[in-house]
XYZ file of C-alpha atoms in Angstrom:
270
model
C 0.001 0.206 -0.425
C 0.641 4.026 -1.092
C 0.652 4.909 2.969
C 1.802 8.663 1.038
C -2.380 10.319 1.394
C -3.355 7.567 3.220
C -5.570 7.366 6.130
C -4.324 5.641 8.818
C -6.772 5.264 12.703
C -4.185 3.453 15.561
C -6.039 2.638 18.694
C -4.069 2.464 21.088
C -1.536 5.346 19.849
C -1.492 7.185 23.782
C 1.476 5.241 25.017
C 4.375 3.314 23.466
C 4.142 0.680 20.214
C 0.512 2.229 19.391
C 2.551 5.984 19.998
C 5.429 5.332 17.897
C 3.120 3.307 15.228
C 1.375 6.259 14.720
C 5.380 8.105 14.870
C 5.289 6.098 11.977
C 2.602 6.266 9.577
C 3.195 9.747 9.654
C 6.353 9.867 8.696
C 5.751 7.748 5.579
C 2.458 9.577 4.958
C -0.291 9.182 6.096
C -2.727 10.869 7.581
C -3.174 9.848 11.174
C -6.418 9.174 13.889
C -5.189 8.953 17.747
C -7.463 6.502 19.127
C -7.503 6.351 22.714
C -8.687 6.538 26.362
C -6.225 9.446 27.213
C -7.389 12.843 24.782
C -4.712 14.224 26.710
C -1.877 13.134 25.289
C -3.320 11.972 21.637
C -3.605 15.908 21.477
C 0.632 16.300 22.420
C 0.865 12.995 20.279
C -1.073 15.210 17.983
C 0.791 18.102 18.235
C 4.412 17.176 17.663
C 3.386 14.989 13.883
C 1.912 18.506 12.912
C 4.892 20.200 13.963
C 6.668 17.993 12.549
C 5.167 18.638 8.922
C 2.291 15.255 9.081
C -1.336 15.950 9.932
C -3.543 14.179 13.017
C -6.591 13.949 14.591
C -6.841 12.934 18.749
C -9.700 11.428 19.504
C -10.659 9.958 22.981
C -12.067 6.431 22.405
C -12.221 2.970 24.805
C -11.748 -0.058 22.906
C -13.658 -1.573 25.468
C -16.819 0.410 24.352
C -18.401 -1.825 20.890
C -21.037 1.600 20.976
C -17.758 4.207 21.373
C -15.868 2.520 18.583
C -19.072 1.131 15.947
C -19.065 5.100 15.413
C -15.563 5.915 15.236
C -15.511 4.821 10.597
C -17.991 8.196 10.932
C -15.565 10.435 12.855
C -12.379 9.111 10.949
C -14.014 9.860 7.193
C -16.517 13.369 8.663
C -12.843 14.280 8.997
C -9.920 12.888 6.272
C -12.376 9.667 4.287
C -12.722 6.500 4.489
C -9.235 4.600 6.985
C -7.117 2.764 4.090
C -4.813 1.326 7.725
C -6.265 0.331 10.256
C -3.501 -0.578 14.111
C -5.078 -2.399 16.514
C -3.021 -1.419 19.562
C -4.534 -1.000 22.962
C -2.729 -3.721 25.567
C -2.237 -4.549 28.772
C -0.762 -6.331 31.509
C -2.283 -9.600 33.241
C 0.834 -11.620 33.995
C 0.812 -13.491 37.243
C -0.599 -17.284 39.170
C -4.310 -17.419 37.948
C -5.291 -17.475 41.768
C -3.938 -14.575 42.297
C -5.922 -12.242 39.873
C -9.516 -10.957 40.978
C -12.199 -11.850 38.314
C -11.775 -8.200 37.391
C -8.499 -8.237 36.802
C -9.704 -11.239 34.292
C -11.533 -8.921 31.857
C -10.100 -6.212 31.871
C -7.513 -8.364 30.128
C -9.856 -9.779 28.186
C -11.680 -7.582 27.526
C -8.900 -4.886 25.957
C -6.590 -7.248 24.792
C -8.442 -9.219 22.668
C -12.205 -8.009 22.145
C -10.954 -4.686 22.243
C -8.761 -5.909 18.954
C -11.906 -7.461 17.806
C -13.962 -4.843 18.567
C -12.034 -2.538 16.144
C -11.656 -4.646 13.459
C -15.503 -5.678 13.304
C -16.179 -1.399 13.415
C -13.615 -0.838 10.705
C -13.597 -4.361 8.520
C -16.992 -3.121 5.840
C -16.053 -0.015 5.057
C -12.944 -1.194 3.725
C -14.238 -5.002 2.095
C -17.270 -2.332 0.014
C -14.194 -0.765 -0.938
C -11.560 -3.682 -1.685
C -8.498 -1.281 -0.272
C -7.407 -2.449 3.589
C -4.821 -3.613 5.650
C -6.007 -4.148 9.954
C -2.487 -4.447 11.133
C -3.679 -6.120 14.854
C -0.722 -5.638 17.648
C -0.448 -9.403 18.981
C 2.957 -11.051 21.126
C 5.641 -14.420 20.970
C 3.618 -14.989 23.936
C 0.629 -15.477 21.476
C 2.812 -18.676 19.457
C 3.961 -19.458 22.880
C 2.181 -19.943 26.476
C 5.511 -18.519 29.331
C 4.472 -19.691 33.072
C 3.335 -17.053 34.849
C 0.626 -15.322 32.257
C -2.117 -17.503 31.651
C -4.358 -14.297 31.165
C -2.263 -12.678 29.151
C -1.145 -15.166 27.058
C -4.142 -16.586 26.406
C -5.660 -13.403 24.505
C -1.878 -13.060 22.401
C -2.899 -16.696 20.576
C -6.705 -15.285 20.914
C -5.704 -12.509 18.988
C -3.386 -14.714 16.465
C -5.392 -16.650 16.194
C -8.690 -14.226 15.522
C -5.938 -12.624 12.898
C -4.765 -15.552 10.812
C -8.329 -16.815 9.963
C -9.990 -13.353 9.822
C -6.926 -12.545 6.498
C -7.461 -15.340 4.783
C -11.620 -14.556 4.472
C -11.099 -10.697 4.308
C -7.837 -11.890 1.072
C -10.880 -12.202 -1.489
C -12.518 -8.929 -0.156
C -9.022 -7.300 -1.160
C -8.453 -6.379 2.555
C -5.447 -7.729 4.377
C -5.114 -8.903 8.059
C -2.038 -9.430 9.663
C -0.824 -9.550 13.236
C 2.514 -8.793 14.765
C 3.894 -10.582 17.396
C 6.441 -8.283 19.402
C 8.493 -10.212 21.494
C 9.887 -8.046 24.846
C 9.620 -4.393 24.050
C 10.058 -1.362 26.879
C 6.884 0.856 27.066
C 5.734 2.294 30.113
C 3.198 -0.165 30.624
C 5.779 -3.614 30.714
C 8.564 -1.872 32.002
C 10.548 -5.762 31.848
C 12.719 -3.630 34.496
C 13.637 -7.851 35.488
C 15.029 -8.463 31.990
C 18.251 -7.843 30.689
C 18.697 -4.896 28.194
C 20.151 -7.095 25.329
C 17.425 -8.522 25.331
C 14.668 -5.476 24.866
C 13.511 -3.826 22.133
C 13.171 -0.556 21.625
C 9.614 0.615 20.684
C 10.800 2.531 16.964
C 11.564 -1.519 15.834
C 8.292 -3.437 15.853
C 6.960 0.327 14.405
C 8.951 -0.135 11.887
C 7.913 -3.250 11.663
C 4.046 -2.667 11.625
C 4.719 -0.460 9.164
C 6.855 -2.921 6.681
C 4.371 -4.886 6.644
C 1.414 -1.919 5.557
C 3.566 -1.852 2.368
C 4.683 -5.549 1.097
C 1.252 -6.253 2.116
C 3.036 -9.105 4.576
C -0.636 -11.568 6.440
C -1.085 -13.356 8.112
C 1.375 -13.047 10.936
C 4.374 -10.842 11.373
C 7.315 -11.811 14.054
C 9.391 -9.274 15.956
C 12.615 -9.850 15.892
C 12.009 -12.310 12.760
C 13.976 -15.332 13.763
C 12.341 -15.607 16.023
C 9.520 -17.373 14.188
C 11.364 -20.561 12.999
C 11.183 -21.160 17.139
C 7.783 -21.896 16.181
C 9.315 -24.873 14.226
C 10.936 -26.142 17.119
C 8.022 -26.058 19.513
C 6.062 -28.585 17.051
C 9.436 -30.438 16.151
C 11.071 -31.149 18.719
C 8.108 -30.777 22.094
C 10.175 -32.626 25.218
C 13.060 -29.746 24.202
C 10.897 -26.997 24.342
C 9.240 -28.079 27.237
C 12.929 -28.392 28.702
C 13.426 -24.243 27.809
C 10.562 -23.974 28.877
C 10.362 -25.327 32.077
C 14.204 -23.645 32.312
C 12.901 -20.170 32.017
C 10.455 -20.112 34.668
C 13.253 -21.615 36.224
C 15.253 -19.247 36.346
C 13.127 -16.860 37.561
C 11.103 -15.453 35.226
C 7.347 -13.246 35.174
C 5.439 -12.257 33.119
C 4.582 -8.112 34.253
C 1.976 -8.600 36.605
C -1.472 -7.859 36.026
C -2.866 -3.921 37.575
C -6.456 -4.366 39.940
C -6.286 0.057 39.097
C -5.718 1.825 34.967
C -2.043 2.622 35.160
C -0.490 5.446 33.379
C 1.256 3.544 30.808
C -1.950 1.926 29.938
C -4.233 3.078 26.883
């Protein structure tokens, strides 16, 4: 897809991967609609984009509210025209032992990480299919391909995003639309600080944003791993299950911990 002059919507744009992706899309020439709950952060980002010569609009919206999400396509079209690119990047941490998580915490993680992606896709896909043009990128995680211990709920939501994207990709292709799950490794953001991980293993958000822009430009799908060298490990999991399970146990023994779920919305969350 030619991004210059296109219209891109980024959900979860108030921080982290979403913020970096919005900046990258604007740099590529797209008109960007910034969507999240924190309007003040979105307005600051929109101002930054415009100061750099881009075009942006801040729209406050909770991705877990289907009524608000379903109204977004009309808002976008009125401002810039129909949506060409949708990036669903809103996400919250969901680590912790299942029995230590409250029902409220479990529901919040599932609603933001999985239902938020489904709601956004449901809102924008009909228009894209009618125009036979569009690309939807759903930010998942390598936890959507592997199941690290101590993150059962988070991994379940990301596995759901990967499966949702893959299934829908083949269906949408018949209508000229591509659906891609982008699966990053460890990335340090406000919501996912990665303080317990050696710095050499942690990526910057800009690397993931560049991968998303590249996926849209090249029409990649239904799945992209970041970094790419991790993707072949999926074959290792399938071909040599005993070795894979030994590796998972080793990671657990080493004390690896996923970012814990929180009761209240933190500053790092969209």
